[in-house]
CSV table of C-alpha atoms in Angstrom, one decimal:
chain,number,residue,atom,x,y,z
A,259,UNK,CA,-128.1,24.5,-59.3
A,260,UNK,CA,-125.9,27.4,-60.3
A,261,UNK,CA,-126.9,30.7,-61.9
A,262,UNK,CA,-124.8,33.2,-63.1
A,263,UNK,CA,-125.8,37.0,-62.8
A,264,UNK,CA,-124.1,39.2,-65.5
A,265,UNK,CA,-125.6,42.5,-63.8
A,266,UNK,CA,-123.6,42.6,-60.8
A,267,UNK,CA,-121.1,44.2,-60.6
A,268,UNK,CA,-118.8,40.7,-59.5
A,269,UNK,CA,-120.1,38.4,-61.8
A,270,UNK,CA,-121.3,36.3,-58.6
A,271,UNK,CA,-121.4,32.9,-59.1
A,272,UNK,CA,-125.3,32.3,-56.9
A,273,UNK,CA,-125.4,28.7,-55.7
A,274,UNK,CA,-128.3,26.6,-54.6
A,275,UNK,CA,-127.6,27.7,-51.1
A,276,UNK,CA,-127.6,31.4,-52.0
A,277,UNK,CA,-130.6,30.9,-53.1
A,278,UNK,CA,-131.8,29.4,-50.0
A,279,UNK,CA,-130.6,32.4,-48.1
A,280,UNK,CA,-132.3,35.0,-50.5
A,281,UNK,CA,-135.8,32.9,-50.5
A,282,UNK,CA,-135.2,32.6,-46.5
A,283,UNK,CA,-134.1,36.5,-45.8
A,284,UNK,CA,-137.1,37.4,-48.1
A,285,UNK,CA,-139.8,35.8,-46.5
A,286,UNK,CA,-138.7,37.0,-43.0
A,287,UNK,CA,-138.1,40.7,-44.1
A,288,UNK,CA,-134.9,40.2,-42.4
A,289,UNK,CA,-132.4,38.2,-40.6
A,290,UNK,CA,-128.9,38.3,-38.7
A,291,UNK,CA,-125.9,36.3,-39.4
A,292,UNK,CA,-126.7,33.8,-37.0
A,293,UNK,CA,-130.2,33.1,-37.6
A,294,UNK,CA,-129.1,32.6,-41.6
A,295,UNK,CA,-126.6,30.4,-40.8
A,296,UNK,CA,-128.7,28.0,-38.3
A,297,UNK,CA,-131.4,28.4,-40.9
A,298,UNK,CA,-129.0,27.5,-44.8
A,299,UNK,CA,-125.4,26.6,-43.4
A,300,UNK,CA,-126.3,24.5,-40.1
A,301,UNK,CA,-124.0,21.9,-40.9
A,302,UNK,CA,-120.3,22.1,-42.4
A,303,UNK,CA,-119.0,20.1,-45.4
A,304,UNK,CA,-117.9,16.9,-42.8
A,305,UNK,CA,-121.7,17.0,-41.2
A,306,UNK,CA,-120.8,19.0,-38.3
A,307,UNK,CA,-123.2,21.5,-36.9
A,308,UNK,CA,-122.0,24.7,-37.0
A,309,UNK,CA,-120.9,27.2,-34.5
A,310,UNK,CA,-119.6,30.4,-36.0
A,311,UNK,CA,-121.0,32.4,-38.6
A,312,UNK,CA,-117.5,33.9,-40.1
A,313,UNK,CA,-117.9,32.0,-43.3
A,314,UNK,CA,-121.3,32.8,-43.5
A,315,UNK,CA,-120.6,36.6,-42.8
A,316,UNK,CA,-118.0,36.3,-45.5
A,317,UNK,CA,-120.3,34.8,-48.6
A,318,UNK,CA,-123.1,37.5,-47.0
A,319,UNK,CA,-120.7,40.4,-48.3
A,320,UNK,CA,-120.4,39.1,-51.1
A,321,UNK,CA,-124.0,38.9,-51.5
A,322,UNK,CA,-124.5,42.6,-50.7
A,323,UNK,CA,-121.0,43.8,-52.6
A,324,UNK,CA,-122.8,42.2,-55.5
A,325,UNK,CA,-126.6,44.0,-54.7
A,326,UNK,CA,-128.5,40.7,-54.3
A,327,UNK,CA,-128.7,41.8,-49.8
A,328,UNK,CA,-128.4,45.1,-48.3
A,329,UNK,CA,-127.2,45.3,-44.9
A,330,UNK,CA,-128.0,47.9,-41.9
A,331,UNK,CA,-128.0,48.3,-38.1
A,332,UNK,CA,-131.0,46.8,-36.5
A,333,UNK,CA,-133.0,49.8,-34.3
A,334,UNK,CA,-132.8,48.0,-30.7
A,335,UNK,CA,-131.1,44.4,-30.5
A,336,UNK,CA,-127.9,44.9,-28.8
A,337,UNK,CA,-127.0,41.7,-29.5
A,338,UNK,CA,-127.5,41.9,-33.3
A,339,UNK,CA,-125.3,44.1,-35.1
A,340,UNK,CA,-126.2,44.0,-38.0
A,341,UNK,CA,-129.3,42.6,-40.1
A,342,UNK,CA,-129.5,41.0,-44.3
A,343,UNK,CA,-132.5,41.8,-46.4
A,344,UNK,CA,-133.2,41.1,-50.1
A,345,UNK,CA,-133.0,43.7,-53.0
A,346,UNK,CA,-134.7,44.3,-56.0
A,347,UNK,CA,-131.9,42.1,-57.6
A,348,UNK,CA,-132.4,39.7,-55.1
A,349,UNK,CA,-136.1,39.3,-55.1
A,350,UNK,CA,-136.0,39.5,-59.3
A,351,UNK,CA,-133.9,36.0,-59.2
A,352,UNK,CA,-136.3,34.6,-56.8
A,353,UNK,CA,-139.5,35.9,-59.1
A,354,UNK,CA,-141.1,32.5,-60.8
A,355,UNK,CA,-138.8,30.0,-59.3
A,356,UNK,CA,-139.6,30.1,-55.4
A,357,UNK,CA,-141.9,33.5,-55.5
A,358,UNK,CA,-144.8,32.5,-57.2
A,359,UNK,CA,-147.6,35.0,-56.0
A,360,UNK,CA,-147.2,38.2,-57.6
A,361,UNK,CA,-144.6,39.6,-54.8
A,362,UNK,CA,-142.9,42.4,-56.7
A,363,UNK,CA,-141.7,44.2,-54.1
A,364,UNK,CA,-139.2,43.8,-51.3
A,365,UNK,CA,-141.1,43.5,-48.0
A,366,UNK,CA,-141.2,46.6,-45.5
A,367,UNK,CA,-139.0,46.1,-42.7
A,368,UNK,CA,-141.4,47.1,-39.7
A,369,UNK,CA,-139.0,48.7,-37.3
A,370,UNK,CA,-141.9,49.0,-34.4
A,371,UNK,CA,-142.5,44.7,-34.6
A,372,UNK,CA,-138.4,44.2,-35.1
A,373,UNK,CA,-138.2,42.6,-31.9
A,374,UNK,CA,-141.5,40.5,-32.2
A,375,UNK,CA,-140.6,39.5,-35.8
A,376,UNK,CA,-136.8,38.3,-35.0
A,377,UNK,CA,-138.4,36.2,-32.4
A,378,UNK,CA,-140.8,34.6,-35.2
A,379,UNK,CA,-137.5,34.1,-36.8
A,380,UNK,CA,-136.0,32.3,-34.0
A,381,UNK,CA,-139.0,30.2,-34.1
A,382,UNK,CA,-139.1,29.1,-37.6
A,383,UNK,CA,-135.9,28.1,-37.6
A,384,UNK,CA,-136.2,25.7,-34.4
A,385,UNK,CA,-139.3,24.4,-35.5
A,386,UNK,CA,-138.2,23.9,-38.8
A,387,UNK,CA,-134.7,21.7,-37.6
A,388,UNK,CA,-137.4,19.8,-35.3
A,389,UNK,CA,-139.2,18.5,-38.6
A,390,UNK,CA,-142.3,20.7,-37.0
A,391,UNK,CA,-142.7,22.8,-39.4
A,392,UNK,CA,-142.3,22.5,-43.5
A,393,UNK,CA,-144.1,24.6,-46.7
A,394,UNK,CA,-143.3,28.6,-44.7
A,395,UNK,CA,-145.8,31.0,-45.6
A,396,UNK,CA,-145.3,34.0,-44.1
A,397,UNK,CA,-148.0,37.0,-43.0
A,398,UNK,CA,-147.2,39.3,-46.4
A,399,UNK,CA,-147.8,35.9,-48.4
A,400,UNK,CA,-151.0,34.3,-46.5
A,401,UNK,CA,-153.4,36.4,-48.2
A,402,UNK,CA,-152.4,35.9,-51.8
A,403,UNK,CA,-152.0,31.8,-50.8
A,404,UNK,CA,-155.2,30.8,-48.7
A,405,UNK,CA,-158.8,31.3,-49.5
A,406,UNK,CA,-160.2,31.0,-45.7
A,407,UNK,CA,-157.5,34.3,-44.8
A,408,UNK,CA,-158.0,36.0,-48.1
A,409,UNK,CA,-161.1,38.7,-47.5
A,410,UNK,CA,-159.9,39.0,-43.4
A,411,UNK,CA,-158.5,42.5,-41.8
A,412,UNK,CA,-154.7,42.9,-41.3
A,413,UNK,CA,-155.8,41.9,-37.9
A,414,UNK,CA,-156.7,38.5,-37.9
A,415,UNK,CA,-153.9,37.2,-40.0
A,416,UNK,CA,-151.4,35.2,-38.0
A,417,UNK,CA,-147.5,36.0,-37.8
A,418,UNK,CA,-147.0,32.7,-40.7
A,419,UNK,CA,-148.4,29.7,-42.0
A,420,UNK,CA,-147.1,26.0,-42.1
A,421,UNK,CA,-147.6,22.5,-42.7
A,422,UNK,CA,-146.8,20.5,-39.2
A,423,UNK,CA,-145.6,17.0,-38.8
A,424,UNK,CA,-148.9,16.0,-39.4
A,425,UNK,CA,-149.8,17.5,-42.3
A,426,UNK,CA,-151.9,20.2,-40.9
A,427,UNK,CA,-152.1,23.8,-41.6
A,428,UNK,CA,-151.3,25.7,-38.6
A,429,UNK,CA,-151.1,29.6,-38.0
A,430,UNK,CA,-148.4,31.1,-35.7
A,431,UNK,CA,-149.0,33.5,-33.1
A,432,UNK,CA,-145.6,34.7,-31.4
A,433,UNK,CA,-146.8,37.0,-28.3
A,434,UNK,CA,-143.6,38.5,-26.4
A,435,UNK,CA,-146.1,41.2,-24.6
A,436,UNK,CA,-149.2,41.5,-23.1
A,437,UNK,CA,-152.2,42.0,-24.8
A,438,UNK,CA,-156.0,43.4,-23.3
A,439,UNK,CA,-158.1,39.8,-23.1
A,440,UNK,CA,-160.9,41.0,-25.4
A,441,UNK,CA,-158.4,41.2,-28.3
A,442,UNK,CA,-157.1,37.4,-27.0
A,443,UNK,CA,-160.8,36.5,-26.5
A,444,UNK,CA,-162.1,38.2,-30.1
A,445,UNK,CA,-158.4,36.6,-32.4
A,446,UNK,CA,-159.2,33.2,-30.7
A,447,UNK,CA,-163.2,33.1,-31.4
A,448,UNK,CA,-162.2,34.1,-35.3
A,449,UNK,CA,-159.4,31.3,-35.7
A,450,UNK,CA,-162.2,28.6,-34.1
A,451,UNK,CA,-165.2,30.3,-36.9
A,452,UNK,CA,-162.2,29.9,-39.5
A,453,UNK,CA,-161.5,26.0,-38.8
A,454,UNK,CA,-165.0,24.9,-38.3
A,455,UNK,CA,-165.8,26.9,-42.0
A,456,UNK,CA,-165.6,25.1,-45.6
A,457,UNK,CA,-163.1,26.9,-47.6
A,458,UNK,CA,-161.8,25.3,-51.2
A,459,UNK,CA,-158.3,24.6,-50.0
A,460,UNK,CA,-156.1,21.9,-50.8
A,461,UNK,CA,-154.9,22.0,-47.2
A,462,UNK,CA,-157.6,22.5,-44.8
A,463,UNK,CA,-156.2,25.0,-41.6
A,464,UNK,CA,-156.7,22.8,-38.7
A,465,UNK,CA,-154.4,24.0,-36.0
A,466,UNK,CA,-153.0,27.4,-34.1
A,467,UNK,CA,-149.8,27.2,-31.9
A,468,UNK,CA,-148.6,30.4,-29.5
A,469,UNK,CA,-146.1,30.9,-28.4
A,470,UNK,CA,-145.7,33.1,-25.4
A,471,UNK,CA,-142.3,34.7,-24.5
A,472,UNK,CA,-143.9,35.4,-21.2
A,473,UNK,CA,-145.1,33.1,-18.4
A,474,UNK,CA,-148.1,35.1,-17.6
A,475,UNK,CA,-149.4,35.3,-20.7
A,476,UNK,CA,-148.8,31.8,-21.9
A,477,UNK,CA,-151.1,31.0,-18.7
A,478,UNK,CA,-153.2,33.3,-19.9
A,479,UNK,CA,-153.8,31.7,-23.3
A,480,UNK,CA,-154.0,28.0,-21.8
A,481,UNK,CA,-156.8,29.2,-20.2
A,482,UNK,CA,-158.6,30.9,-22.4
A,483,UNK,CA,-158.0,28.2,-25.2
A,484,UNK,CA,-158.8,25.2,-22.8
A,485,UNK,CA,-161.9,24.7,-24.2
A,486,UNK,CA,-160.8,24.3,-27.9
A,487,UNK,CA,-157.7,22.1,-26.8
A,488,UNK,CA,-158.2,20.4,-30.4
A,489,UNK,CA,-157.1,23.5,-31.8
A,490,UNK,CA,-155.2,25.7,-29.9
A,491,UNK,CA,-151.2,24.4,-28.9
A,492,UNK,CA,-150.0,26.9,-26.5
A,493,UNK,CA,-146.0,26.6,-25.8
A,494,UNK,CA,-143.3,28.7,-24.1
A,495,UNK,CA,-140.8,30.6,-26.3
A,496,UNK,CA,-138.0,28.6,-24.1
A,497,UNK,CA,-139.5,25.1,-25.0
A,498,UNK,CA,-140.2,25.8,-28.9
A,499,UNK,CA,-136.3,27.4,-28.6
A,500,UNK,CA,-134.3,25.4,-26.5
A,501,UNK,CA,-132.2,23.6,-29.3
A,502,UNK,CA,-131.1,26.9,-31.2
């Protein structure tokens, strides 16, 4: 699919890929380079995986020379130099094709979660190339999609959504630092009331995975979810990782 935008300012040419990469930078607030090409352009033309995102930064100017991405410096990652997001010109192409639910504006880049939220990155994208994970929502989105999150505080609404390789919906929690137990003890007690309710979902939410960055806490959360083992998947940020 091709689709021609006569206002910018280079007549781009957006291909079914660009596309791709607008729909993926929007519903992660952000993304590098790197994590848009193992995420859109992991393969070349001959079926190879791919190793270095020069192309990719290429057709990524062109996307922000043309207004569609904006580009800036990301607040603490010294290994990222620079980070993509979606514009109002982006997000407007997107609007009634793959953004169904009312999103009209670009989502807030949360500089104080930038670290937390480029590891949820990470872990969408391994997931994803696993055939884990399929059918993305992320936490800006989960509201608007899913009657059994729709009336609950900012608080109990996980990092993203998605259907897993068993057709189950399943919340993500990414933890990279250490949280007081009660708050552990009082998110996990909600996600077990929310699977053993009846909401009117096509999709019934069945599953929770964590990831924990850290070994102490991922012990930590085996423990505490021990119990509900038919629920809760607790994994290291290594393991869910290790092919990106």
């Amino acid at each position: 699919m091709n689709l021609k935008k006569n206002n910018s300012k280079e007549g781009l040419i957006l291909t079914k890929r660009d596309l791709s990469v607008l729909h993926f930078v929007f519903q992660m607030r952000f993304a590098s380079s790197m994590q848009i090409m193992k995420a859109c352009f992991a393969e070349t033309l001959l079926g190879k995986t791919r190793t270095s995102d020069l192309y990719i930064k290429r057709r990524l100017a062109q996307l922000v020379a043309a207004k569609f991405l904006s580009c800036g410096r990301p607040p603490s990652i010294k290994t990222q130099k620079y980070y993509y997001r979606i514009t109002r010109l982006g997000l407007s192409v997107l609007q009634g094709d793959l953004v169904t639910y009312q999103i009209t504006k670009v989502p807030e880049i949360k500089f104080s979660n930038f670290d937390h939220d480029s590891h949820v990155i990470d872990c969408r994208i391994s997931l994803e190339r696993k055939g884990r994970a399929t059918e993305w929502t992320p936490e800006f989105e989960i509201k608007a999609r899913y009657n059994a999150f729709a009336d609950l505080p900012a608080k109990y609404i996980p990092d993203a959504l998605f259907i897993n390789k068993l057709g189950e919906l399943t919340a993500l929690e990414m933890e990279i630092s250490r949280k007081a137990k009660a708050r552990y003890e009082d998110k996990i007690q909600k996600y077990v009331s929310i699977v053993r309710s009846h909401f009117n979902e096509e999709i019934k939410f069945k599953r929770v995975l964590y990831v924990a960055k850290h070994k102490d806490v991922f012990n930590l959360l085996s423990e505490m979810t021990r119990i509900h083992s038919d629920i809760f998947r607790i994994e290291s940020f290594d393991s869910v990782t290790e092919s990106l």
